[in-house]
Tab-separated table of C-alpha atoms in Angstrom:
chain	number	residue	atom	x	y	z
A	18	GLY	CA	78.356	158.499	93.285
A	19	ALA	CA	80.878	159.533	90.584
A	20	VAL	CA	79.331	160.962	87.520
A	21	VAL	CA	80.754	161.028	84.037
A	22	SER	CA	79.012	163.140	81.422
A	23	GLN	CA	79.312	163.194	77.601
A	24	HIS	CA	78.412	165.880	75.193
A	25	PRO	CA	76.615	165.742	72.792
A	26	SER	CA	74.531	162.706	73.532
A	27	TRP	CA	73.887	162.328	69.748
A	28	VAL	CA	75.253	164.029	66.606
A	29	ILE	CA	74.499	163.700	62.938
A	30	CYS	CA	77.013	165.066	60.515
A	31	LYS	CA	77.966	164.967	56.888
A	32	SER	CA	80.637	162.802	55.481
A	33	GLY	CA	83.950	164.612	55.504
A	34	THR	CA	83.290	166.905	58.652
A	35	SER	CA	84.877	166.611	62.030
A	36	VAL	CA	82.949	165.895	65.185
A	37	LYS	CA	84.226	166.653	68.758
A	38	ILE	CA	82.882	164.592	71.642
A	39	GLU	CA	83.495	165.744	75.228
A	40	CYS	CA	83.855	163.542	78.283
A	41	ARG	CA	83.808	165.226	81.745
A	42	SER	CA	84.188	163.888	85.205
A	43	LEU	CA	81.756	165.937	87.166
A	44	ASP	CA	82.708	165.358	90.835
A	45	PHE	CA	86.108	163.712	90.789
A	46	GLN	CA	89.381	164.164	89.082
A	47	ALA	CA	90.537	161.687	86.479
A	48	THR	CA	94.167	161.275	85.268
A	49	THR	CA	93.126	158.535	82.932
A	50	MET	CA	89.934	158.364	80.746
A	51	PHE	CA	89.163	155.716	78.173
A	52	TRP	CA	87.354	155.962	74.905
A	53	TYR	CA	85.334	153.034	73.618
A	54	ARG	CA	83.349	152.332	70.548
A	55	GLN	CA	80.298	150.066	70.252
A	56	PHE	CA	78.587	148.968	67.198
A	57	PRO	CA	74.936	147.762	67.274
A	58	LYS	CA	74.567	144.386	69.199
A	59	GLN	CA	78.265	144.211	69.891
A	60	SER	CA	80.519	144.628	72.898
A	61	LEU	CA	82.523	147.692	73.908
A	62	MET	CA	85.988	147.891	72.091
A	63	LEU	CA	88.578	150.103	73.649
A	64	MET	CA	89.988	152.716	71.317
A	65	ALA	CA	92.447	154.519	73.350
A	66	THR	CA	93.520	155.477	76.893
A	67	SER	CA	93.635	159.164	77.367
A	68	ASN	CA	96.130	160.520	79.838
A	69	GLU	CA	96.009	163.958	81.387
A	70	GLY	CA	99.052	166.002	80.082
A	71	SER	CA	100.374	163.450	77.814
A	72	LYS	CA	99.683	161.687	74.543
A	73	ALA	CA	96.922	159.103	74.325
A	74	THR	CA	97.727	155.528	73.968
A	75	TYR	CA	95.836	153.865	71.022
A	76	GLU	CA	94.828	150.237	70.662
A	77	GLN	CA	96.007	148.389	67.765
A	78	GLY	CA	94.145	149.104	64.647
A	79	VAL	CA	92.851	152.620	65.782
A	80	GLU	CA	94.125	155.475	63.617
A	81	LYS	CA	95.452	158.021	65.894
A	82	ASP	CA	95.253	160.833	63.168
A	83	LYS	CA	91.584	160.041	62.634
A	84	PHE	CA	90.564	159.773	66.272
A	85	LEU	CA	92.226	162.721	68.023
A	86	ILE	CA	92.312	162.658	71.772
A	87	ASN	CA	93.065	165.546	73.989
A	88	HIS	CA	93.115	165.272	77.834
A	89	ALA	CA	93.667	168.943	78.726
A	90	SER	CA	92.636	168.846	82.278
A	91	LEU	CA	91.833	166.400	85.109
A	92	THR	CA	88.121	166.549	84.326
A	93	LEU	CA	87.888	166.780	80.638
A	94	SER	CA	88.983	164.588	77.660
A	95	THR	CA	87.854	165.157	74.123
A	96	LEU	CA	87.632	162.807	71.112
A	97	THR	CA	87.648	164.353	67.647
A	98	VAL	CA	86.570	162.253	64.724
A	99	THR	CA	88.228	163.856	61.840
A	100	SER	CA	86.944	163.572	58.233
A	101	ALA	CA	84.182	161.335	59.390
A	102	HIS	CA	82.697	158.673	57.204
A	103	PRO	CA	79.549	156.539	57.456
A	104	GLU	CA	81.634	153.578	58.630
A	105	ASP	CA	82.548	155.775	61.712
A	106	SER	CA	78.956	155.820	62.735
A	107	SER	CA	78.904	154.171	66.216
A	108	PHE	CA	78.190	154.640	69.892
A	109	TYR	CA	81.124	156.250	71.416
A	110	ILE	CA	81.487	155.771	75.226
A	111	CYS	CA	84.075	157.217	77.617
A	112	SER	CA	85.025	156.180	81.024
A	113	ALA	CA	87.038	157.909	83.809
A	114	ARG	CA	89.170	156.598	86.548
A	115	ASP	CA	89.006	158.299	89.867
A	116	LEU	CA	92.383	159.805	90.678
A	117	SER	CA	91.754	159.209	94.451
A	118	SER	CA	91.631	155.405	93.670
A	119	GLN	CA	95.209	155.218	92.767
A	120	GLY	CA	96.315	151.648	93.037
A	121	SER	CA	92.856	150.262	92.696
A	122	THR	CA	91.259	149.145	89.565
A	123	ASP	CA	87.706	149.147	90.626
A	124	THR	CA	86.604	152.661	90.049
A	125	GLN	CA	86.164	153.184	86.386
A	126	TYR	CA	82.963	155.186	85.786
A	127	PHE	CA	81.215	155.203	82.390
A	128	GLY	CA	79.482	158.240	80.635
A	129	PRO	CA	76.116	157.830	78.878
A	130	GLY	CA	77.570	157.616	75.366
A	131	THR	CA	77.450	159.596	72.221
A	132	ARG	CA	75.538	158.286	69.107
A	133	LEU	CA	77.272	159.442	66.053
A	134	THR	CA	75.647	159.127	62.716
A	135	VAL	CA	77.626	160.140	59.573
A	136	LEU	CA	75.480	160.606	56.453
B	23	GLY	CA	92.842	138.292	74.683
B	24	GLU	CA	90.273	140.607	73.311
B	25	SER	CA	86.655	139.481	73.131
B	26	VAL	CA	84.813	140.659	70.067
B	27	GLY	CA	81.019	140.441	70.006
B	28	LEU	CA	79.741	139.067	66.782
B	29	HIS	CA	76.458	137.687	68.210
B	30	LEU	CA	74.588	138.586	71.238
B	31	PRO	CA	73.384	135.697	73.252
B	32	THR	CA	69.932	136.139	74.688
B	33	LEU	CA	68.241	134.972	77.778
B	34	SER	CA	64.522	135.208	78.524
B	35	VAL	CA	63.389	134.902	82.076
B	36	GLN	CA	59.942	134.964	83.647
B	37	GLU	CA	59.495	137.819	86.039
B	38	GLY	CA	60.172	136.807	89.596
B	39	ASP	CA	62.379	133.866	88.660
B	40	ASN	CA	66.144	133.767	88.994
B	41	SER	CA	68.410	134.298	86.126
B	42	ILE	CA	72.103	133.182	85.659
B	43	ILE	CA	74.269	134.951	83.092
B	44	ASN	CA	77.509	133.262	82.220
B	45	CYS	CA	80.850	134.586	80.931
B	46	ALA	CA	83.972	132.858	79.976
B	47	TYR	CA	87.121	134.889	80.136
B	48	SER	CA	90.333	134.249	78.282
B	49	ASN	CA	93.294	135.716	80.148
B	50	SER	CA	94.452	133.577	83.035
B	51	ALA	CA	96.415	136.556	84.400
B	52	SER	CA	93.265	138.631	84.918
B	53	ASP	CA	92.582	139.053	88.689
B	54	TYR	CA	89.708	141.467	88.794
B	55	PHE	CA	86.285	141.059	87.300
B	56	ILE	CA	83.202	143.224	86.923
B	57	TRP	CA	79.759	142.881	85.762
B	58	TYR	CA	78.099	145.726	83.951
B	59	LYS	CA	74.425	146.465	82.927
B	60	GLN	CA	73.806	148.325	79.849
B	61	GLU	CA	70.355	149.636	78.930
B	62	SER	CA	69.595	150.637	75.408
B	63	GLY	CA	71.191	153.910	74.343
B	64	LYS	CA	73.098	154.271	77.640
B	65	GLY	CA	76.539	153.653	78.994
B	66	PRO	CA	77.477	150.585	81.133
B	67	GLN	CA	76.423	150.736	84.766
B	68	PHE	CA	78.386	148.952	87.483
B	69	ILE	CA	76.726	145.998	89.075
B	70	ILE	CA	79.114	144.079	91.144
B	71	ASP	CA	82.866	143.059	91.097
B	72	ILE	CA	85.038	140.364	92.417
B	73	ARG	CA	88.789	139.829	92.800
B	74	SER	CA	90.515	136.643	92.009
B	75	ASN	CA	91.147	135.779	95.699
B	76	MET	CA	87.420	135.226	96.112
B	77	ASP	CA	84.976	132.738	94.409
B	78	LYS	CA	81.699	134.419	95.482
B	79	ARG	CA	80.450	137.774	96.275
B	80	GLN	CA	76.982	138.962	96.963
B	81	GLY	CA	75.184	142.184	96.482
B	82	GLN	CA	71.694	143.408	96.615
B	83	ARG	CA	69.753	140.599	94.557
B	84	VAL	CA	72.947	139.821	92.666
B	85	THR	CA	75.727	137.265	93.249
B	86	VAL	CA	78.888	136.799	91.218
B	87	LEU	CA	80.659	133.584	91.037
B	88	LEU	CA	84.149	133.030	89.997
B	89	ASN	CA	85.721	129.696	88.901
B	90	LYS	CA	89.310	130.349	88.024
B	91	THR	CA	89.953	126.770	87.264
B	92	VAL	CA	87.787	126.967	84.124
B	93	LYS	CA	87.979	130.659	83.736
B	94	HIS	CA	84.251	131.190	84.178
B	95	LEU	CA	82.296	133.957	85.660
B	96	SER	CA	78.568	134.132	86.416
B	97	LEU	CA	76.108	136.663	87.451
B	98	GLN	CA	72.955	135.501	89.348
B	99	ILE	CA	70.042	137.816	89.562
B	100	ALA	CA	67.417	136.890	92.117
B	101	ALA	CA	63.690	137.619	91.692
B	102	THR	CA	64.140	139.324	88.383
B	103	GLN	CA	62.056	142.480	87.667
B	104	PRO	CA	61.106	144.117	84.324
B	105	GLY	CA	63.862	146.717	85.066
B	106	ASP	CA	66.400	144.044	85.011
B	107	SER	CA	66.013	143.776	81.165
B	108	ALA	CA	69.254	144.958	79.614
B	109	VAL	CA	72.490	143.749	78.157
B	110	TYR	CA	74.931	142.362	80.705
B	111	PHE	CA	78.796	142.449	80.147
B	112	CYS	CA	81.466	140.967	82.080
B	113	ALA	CA	84.741	142.735	82.080
B	114	GLU	CA	88.222	141.644	83.198
B	115	ASN	CA	91.618	143.143	83.887
B	116	ASN	CA	94.734	142.434	86.017
B	117	PHE	CA	96.052	144.721	88.620
B	118	GLY	CA	98.473	147.238	87.270
B	119	ASN	CA	96.707	147.270	83.925
B	120	GLU	CA	93.921	149.840	83.884
B	121	LYS	CA	92.329	148.468	80.669
B	122	LEU	CA	89.194	146.611	80.821
B	123	THR	CA	88.487	143.770	78.479
B	124	PHE	CA	84.704	143.283	77.870
B	125	GLY	CA	83.065	140.013	77.089
B	126	THR	CA	80.551	139.582	74.327
B	127	GLY	CA	77.469	140.414	76.423
B	128	THR	CA	74.121	138.740	77.047
B	129	ARG	CA	70.704	140.297	76.473
B	130	LEU	CA	68.426	139.587	79.334
B	131	THR	CA	64.679	139.863	78.715
B	132	ILE	CA	62.129	139.608	81.547
B	133	ILE	CA	58.915	138.128	80.575
B	134	PRO	CA	55.961	139.662	82.511
């Protein structure tokens, strides 16, 4: 089956620093990737839709200048949390949509998540 | 609309019994529904999906039921095993919109 990886799996950083999280589709190409944030005991909240070769589409309330998304290739999207603060501590999860499933909505594969802790 | 999880409902089931997890969705235009399983510290794992032209779909030990009239979705897990302990989320979208909207989630605990 399709595999999506994330790196790092966890990261601890100091307040004010920036953190980059990578999302890779390992055995398929993805024109579209999605970034979610999940707080403890809560559901996944979509942050943005990452489109290869174009600007990301952010959900309402998500600061695009704080959460920078780059989808440079069909297998890689990155999320950079700039000037991180303790309230940014969360579980960040990406998903990727298989390019070959164009027209179908049932092939969104999730990564294992990245635990970010900002001190 | 968006579902925001403020409280995580819990369900405890004896090992070997059947479990039923429920989900109410809000968007009447949604025509595709998915159940995901999420274990602690991991990403969601696809379990089963169903389109709005169906009201029941079966997989291995799992069955999804869809009632569009009341906008209700359920996941039935037969003969539950310890490995079924996890948080289960329903998700919805409509064809042409790639975005998934996740439900609140239910924590399923299997009692040995």
